[in-house]
């Protein structure tokens, strides 16, 4: 039964995680650019709110997946190999970066969710672009952290040890 989960090793490998980080990083950066342009134009906020909310949701989901790498390894029986110490270090690194993505994504989502609430509940008239700016700053910090995570994971592959 344990051999059925061997392909899972590929999905939790530093190379695969770094590749997913990069694939997520592209829409993050494109979204940041698009939202900043919308804020600068003072245009309608509906589409930028949708974009920010979607990217924040992706950050939250990916953050949860990253932070649980160690649990996934244990649950599917792919822990305990000869490089277990290295894998545990990668788990800890993924956990730290995953928590960062999760928290930043949650707060970015909160900022844009305030805009989506009816004004009779939270009156954000005149504050929409400021809230979008807060959201895009949090997404930008998340993108920088995501890029750093890629570098750390690639360094792990080349050096054979985890950097933080």
PDB file of C-alpha atoms in Angstrom:
ATOM      1  CA  UNK A   1       0.000   0.000   0.000  1.00  0.00           C
ATOM      2  CA  UNK A   2       2.856   2.366   0.830  1.00  0.00           C
ATOM      3  CA  UNK A   3       4.137   2.117  -2.739  1.00  0.00           C
ATOM      4  CA  UNK A   4       0.909   3.623  -4.080  1.00  0.00           C
ATOM      5  CA  UNK A   5       1.898   6.949  -2.522  1.00  0.00           C
ATOM      6  CA  UNK A   6       5.408   7.065  -4.009  1.00  0.00           C
ATOM      7  CA  UNK A   7       4.261   9.470  -6.786  1.00  0.00           C
ATOM      8  CA  UNK A   8       3.240  11.834  -3.997  1.00  0.00           C
ATOM      9  CA  UNK A   9       6.942  12.406  -3.328  1.00  0.00           C
ATOM     10  CA  UNK A  10       7.096  14.319  -6.602  1.00  0.00           C
ATOM     11  CA  UNK A  11       4.164  16.527  -5.600  1.00  0.00           C
ATOM     12  CA  UNK A  12       5.785  17.495  -2.299  1.00  0.00           C
ATOM     13  CA  UNK A  13       9.296  17.868  -3.681  1.00  0.00           C
ATOM     14  CA  UNK A  14      10.999  21.274  -3.427  1.00  0.00           C
ATOM     15  CA  UNK A  15      11.199  21.494  -7.233  1.00  0.00           C
ATOM     16  CA  UNK A  16       7.450  20.947  -7.672  1.00  0.00           C
ATOM     17  CA  UNK A  17       6.572  23.356  -4.873  1.00  0.00           C
ATOM     18  CA  UNK A  18       8.892  25.990  -6.379  1.00  0.00           C
ATOM     19  CA  UNK A  19       7.245  25.461  -9.781  1.00  0.00           C
ATOM     20  CA  UNK A  20       3.778  25.964  -8.290  1.00  0.00           C
ATOM     21  CA  UNK A  21       5.094  29.034  -6.432  1.00  0.00           C
ATOM     22  CA  UNK A  22       6.221  30.494  -9.763  1.00  0.00           C
ATOM     23  CA  UNK A  23       2.943  29.604 -11.500  1.00  0.00           C
ATOM     24  CA  UNK A  24       1.037  31.419  -8.753  1.00  0.00           C
ATOM     25  CA  UNK A  25       3.509  34.300  -8.731  1.00  0.00           C
ATOM     26  CA  UNK A  26       2.722  35.293 -12.327  1.00  0.00           C
ATOM     27  CA  UNK A  27      -0.981  36.036 -11.762  1.00  0.00           C
ATOM     28  CA  UNK A  28      -0.075  37.733  -8.481  1.00  0.00           C
ATOM     29  CA  UNK A  29       2.265  40.160 -10.232  1.00  0.00           C
ATOM     30  CA  UNK A  30      -0.128  40.746 -13.140  1.00  0.00           C
ATOM     31  CA  UNK A  31      -2.934  41.384 -10.661  1.00  0.00           C
ATOM     32  CA  UNK A  32      -0.827  43.843  -8.693  1.00  0.00           C
ATOM     33  CA  UNK A  33      -0.089  45.807 -11.875  1.00  0.00           C
ATOM     34  CA  UNK A  34      -3.733  45.760 -12.948  1.00  0.00           C
ATOM     35  CA  UNK A  35      -5.086  46.819  -9.560  1.00  0.00           C
ATOM     36  CA  UNK A  36      -2.512  49.620  -9.212  1.00  0.00           C
ATOM     37  CA  UNK A  37      -3.497  50.929 -12.653  1.00  0.00           C
ATOM     38  CA  UNK A  38      -7.173  50.844 -11.653  1.00  0.00           C
ATOM     39  CA  UNK A  39      -6.472  52.668  -8.390  1.00  0.00           C
ATOM     40  CA  UNK A  40      -4.392  55.306 -10.215  1.00  0.00           C
ATOM     41  CA  UNK A  41      -7.197  55.823 -12.757  1.00  0.00           C
ATOM     42  CA  UNK A  42      -9.750  56.005  -9.938  1.00  0.00           C
ATOM     43  CA  UNK A  43     -11.913  53.749 -12.093  1.00  0.00           C
ATOM     44  CA  UNK A  44     -14.758  51.485 -11.059  1.00  0.00           C
ATOM     45  CA  UNK A  45     -13.713  49.145  -8.251  1.00  0.00           C
ATOM     46  CA  UNK A  46     -15.833  46.104  -9.133  1.00  0.00           C
ATOM     47  CA  UNK A  47     -13.256  44.314 -11.299  1.00  0.00           C
ATOM     48  CA  UNK A  48     -10.195  45.188  -9.128  1.00  0.00           C
ATOM     49  CA  UNK A  49     -12.074  43.959  -6.052  1.00  0.00           C
ATOM     50  CA  UNK A  50     -12.835  40.683  -7.819  1.00  0.00           C
ATOM     51  CA  UNK A  51      -9.201  40.335  -8.896  1.00  0.00           C
ATOM     52  CA  UNK A  52      -7.822  41.106  -5.437  1.00  0.00           C
ATOM     53  CA  UNK A  53     -10.307  38.754  -3.810  1.00  0.00           C
ATOM     54  CA  UNK A  54      -9.419  35.942  -6.193  1.00  0.00           C
ATOM     55  CA  UNK A  55      -5.662  36.363  -5.718  1.00  0.00           C
ATOM     56  CA  UNK A  56      -6.128  36.562  -1.938  1.00  0.00           C
ATOM     57  CA  UNK A  57      -8.117  33.325  -2.052  1.00  0.00           C
ATOM     58  CA  UNK A  58      -5.334  31.648  -4.040  1.00  0.00           C
ATOM     59  CA  UNK A  59      -2.801  32.898  -1.481  1.00  0.00           C
ATOM     60  CA  UNK A  60      -4.910  31.476   1.346  1.00  0.00           C
ATOM     61  CA  UNK A  61      -5.301  28.089  -0.333  1.00  0.00           C
ATOM     62  CA  UNK A  62      -1.653  27.772  -1.293  1.00  0.00           C
ATOM     63  CA  UNK A  63      -0.590  28.956   2.152  1.00  0.00           C
ATOM     64  CA  UNK A  64      -2.625  26.211   3.816  1.00  0.00           C
ATOM     65  CA  UNK A  65      -1.194  23.589   1.462  1.00  0.00           C
ATOM     66  CA  UNK A  66       2.366  24.770   2.122  1.00  0.00           C
ATOM     67  CA  UNK A  67       2.026  24.891   5.868  1.00  0.00           C
ATOM     68  CA  UNK A  68       0.713  21.325   5.941  1.00  0.00           C
ATOM     69  CA  UNK A  69       3.483  19.699   3.880  1.00  0.00           C
ATOM     70  CA  UNK A  70       4.748  17.778   6.915  1.00  0.00           C
ATOM     71  CA  UNK A  71       1.279  16.491   7.776  1.00  0.00           C
ATOM     72  CA  UNK A  72       0.729  15.421   4.165  1.00  0.00           C
ATOM     73  CA  UNK A  73       4.024  13.512   4.168  1.00  0.00           C
ATOM     74  CA  UNK A  74       3.135  11.703   7.387  1.00  0.00           C
ATOM     75  CA  UNK A  75      -0.469  11.003   6.397  1.00  0.00           C
ATOM     76  CA  UNK A  76       0.516   9.391   3.117  1.00  0.00           C
ATOM     77  CA  UNK A  77       3.443   7.478   4.571  1.00  0.00           C
ATOM     78  CA  UNK A  78       6.225   9.168   2.671  1.00  0.00           C
ATOM     79  CA  UNK A  79       8.143  10.232   5.765  1.00  0.00           C
ATOM     80  CA  UNK A  80      10.967   8.448   7.515  1.00  0.00           C
ATOM     81  CA  UNK A  81      13.339   8.116   4.575  1.00  0.00           C
ATOM     82  CA  UNK A  82      17.111   8.411   4.701  1.00  0.00           C
ATOM     83  CA  UNK A  83      16.859  12.192   4.164  1.00  0.00           C
ATOM     84  CA  UNK A  84      14.242  12.727   6.873  1.00  0.00           C
ATOM     85  CA  UNK A  85      16.166  15.524   8.598  1.00  0.00           C
ATOM     86  CA  UNK A  86      16.346  17.471   5.342  1.00  0.00           C
ATOM     87  CA  UNK A  87      12.655  16.830   4.676  1.00  0.00           C
ATOM     88  CA  UNK A  88      11.711  18.073   8.146  1.00  0.00           C
ATOM     89  CA  UNK A  89      13.699  21.251   7.491  1.00  0.00           C
ATOM     90  CA  UNK A  90      11.806  21.706   4.213  1.00  0.00           C
ATOM     91  CA  UNK A  91       8.530  21.080   6.080  1.00  0.00           C
ATOM     92  CA  UNK A  92       9.402  23.804   8.589  1.00  0.00           C
ATOM     93  CA  UNK A  93      10.367  26.228   5.851  1.00  0.00           C
ATOM     94  CA  UNK A  94       7.168  25.515   3.922  1.00  0.00           C
ATOM     95  CA  UNK A  95       5.180  25.952   7.122  1.00  0.00           C
ATOM     96  CA  UNK A  96       6.693  29.391   7.748  1.00  0.00           C
ATOM     97  CA  UNK A  97       6.175  30.604   4.194  1.00  0.00           C
ATOM     98  CA  UNK A  98       2.715  29.039   4.082  1.00  0.00           C
ATOM     99  CA  UNK A  99       1.611  30.854   7.233  1.00  0.00           C
ATOM    100  CA  UNK A 100       2.859  34.112   5.715  1.00  0.00           C
ATOM    101  CA  UNK A 101       0.815  33.543   2.546  1.00  0.00           C
ATOM    102  CA  UNK A 102      -2.229  32.523   4.552  1.00  0.00           C
ATOM    103  CA  UNK A 103      -2.170  35.552   6.862  1.00  0.00           C
ATOM    104  CA  UNK A 104      -1.400  38.062   4.105  1.00  0.00           C
ATOM    105  CA  UNK A 105      -4.095  36.550   1.894  1.00  0.00           C
ATOM    106  CA  UNK A 106      -6.637  36.682   4.712  1.00  0.00           C
ATOM    107  CA  UNK A 107      -5.952  40.344   5.450  1.00  0.00           C
ATOM    108  CA  UNK A 108      -5.965  41.235   1.742  1.00  0.00           C
ATOM    109  CA  UNK A 109      -9.333  39.500   1.476  1.00  0.00           C
ATOM    110  CA  UNK A 110     -10.660  41.362   4.513  1.00  0.00           C
ATOM    111  CA  UNK A 111      -9.699  44.703   2.935  1.00  0.00           C
ATOM    112  CA  UNK A 112     -11.598  43.998  -0.288  1.00  0.00           C
ATOM    113  CA  UNK A 113     -14.484  42.308   1.516  1.00  0.00           C
ATOM    114  CA  UNK A 114     -15.121  45.610   3.287  1.00  0.00           C
ATOM    115  CA  UNK A 115     -15.722  47.180  -0.134  1.00  0.00           C
ATOM    116  CA  UNK A 116     -18.164  44.451  -1.099  1.00  0.00           C
ATOM    117  CA  UNK A 117     -20.333  44.891   1.975  1.00  0.00           C
ATOM    118  CA  UNK A 118     -23.407  47.083   1.474  1.00  0.00           C
ATOM    119  CA  UNK A 119     -22.853  50.669   2.583  1.00  0.00           C
ATOM    120  CA  UNK A 120     -25.676  50.348   5.121  1.00  0.00           C
ATOM    121  CA  UNK A 121     -23.464  47.828   6.973  1.00  0.00           C
ATOM    122  CA  UNK A 122     -20.006  49.382   6.438  1.00  0.00           C
ATOM    123  CA  UNK A 123     -19.930  52.669   4.591  1.00  0.00           C
ATOM    124  CA  UNK A 124     -16.798  52.555   2.450  1.00  0.00           C
ATOM    125  CA  UNK A 125     -17.816  55.320   0.042  1.00  0.00           C
ATOM    126  CA  UNK A 126     -14.664  57.257  -0.696  1.00  0.00           C
ATOM    127  CA  UNK A 127     -12.434  54.578   0.840  1.00  0.00           C
ATOM    128  CA  UNK A 128     -12.652  51.945  -1.880  1.00  0.00           C
ATOM    129  CA  UNK A 129      -9.336  52.838  -3.492  1.00  0.00           C
ATOM    130  CA  UNK A 130      -7.596  53.101  -0.124  1.00  0.00           C
ATOM    131  CA  UNK A 131      -8.839  49.618   0.800  1.00  0.00           C
ATOM    132  CA  UNK A 132      -7.754  48.307  -2.601  1.00  0.00           C
ATOM    133  CA  UNK A 133      -4.345  49.860  -1.985  1.00  0.00           C
ATOM    134  CA  UNK A 134      -4.081  48.076   1.365  1.00  0.00           C
ATOM    135  CA  UNK A 135      -5.038  44.834  -0.330  1.00  0.00           C
ATOM    136  CA  UNK A 136      -2.542  45.274  -3.163  1.00  0.00           C
ATOM    137  CA  UNK A 137       0.238  46.117  -0.687  1.00  0.00           C
ATOM    138  CA  UNK A 138      -0.472  42.887   1.195  1.00  0.00           C
ATOM    139  CA  UNK A 139      -0.562  40.925  -2.064  1.00  0.00           C
ATOM    140  CA  UNK A 140       2.740  42.563  -3.079  1.00  0.00           C
ATOM    141  CA  UNK A 141       4.354  41.530   0.188  1.00  0.00           C
ATOM    142  CA  UNK A 142       2.989  38.025  -0.411  1.00  0.00           C
ATOM    143  CA  UNK A 143       4.502  38.020  -3.914  1.00  0.00           C
ATOM    144  CA  UNK A 144       7.901  39.044  -2.523  1.00  0.00           C
ATOM    145  CA  UNK A 145       7.683  36.303   0.087  1.00  0.00           C
ATOM    146  CA  UNK A 146       6.639  33.817  -2.596  1.00  0.00           C
ATOM    147  CA  UNK A 147       9.676  34.764  -4.694  1.00  0.00           C
ATOM    148  CA  UNK A 148      11.921  34.345  -1.663  1.00  0.00           C
ATOM    149  CA  UNK A 149      10.381  30.905  -1.084  1.00  0.00           C
ATOM    150  CA  UNK A 150      11.286  29.896  -4.643  1.00  0.00           C
ATOM    151  CA  UNK A 151      14.891  30.974  -4.027  1.00  0.00           C
ATOM    152  CA  UNK A 152      15.022  29.069  -0.729  1.00  0.00           C
ATOM    153  CA  UNK A 153      13.601  25.910  -2.307  1.00  0.00           C
ATOM    154  CA  UNK A 154      15.997  26.065  -5.253  1.00  0.00           C
ATOM    155  CA  UNK A 155      18.901  26.631  -2.864  1.00  0.00           C
ATOM    156  CA  UNK A 156      17.711  23.536  -1.018  1.00  0.00           C
ATOM    157  CA  UNK A 157      18.008  21.536  -4.230  1.00  0.00           C
ATOM    158  CA  UNK A 158      21.444  22.840  -5.110  1.00  0.00           C
ATOM    159  CA  UNK A 159      23.007  22.846  -1.671  1.00  0.00           C
ATOM    160  CA  UNK A 160      21.127  19.948  -0.166  1.00  0.00           C
ATOM    161  CA  UNK A 161      20.220  21.954   2.939  1.00  0.00           C
ATOM    162  CA  UNK A 162      17.450  24.353   3.833  1.00  0.00           C
ATOM    163  CA  UNK A 163      18.000  28.072   4.109  1.00  0.00           C
ATOM    164  CA  UNK A 164      15.589  30.321   5.953  1.00  0.00           C
TER     165      UNK A 164
END
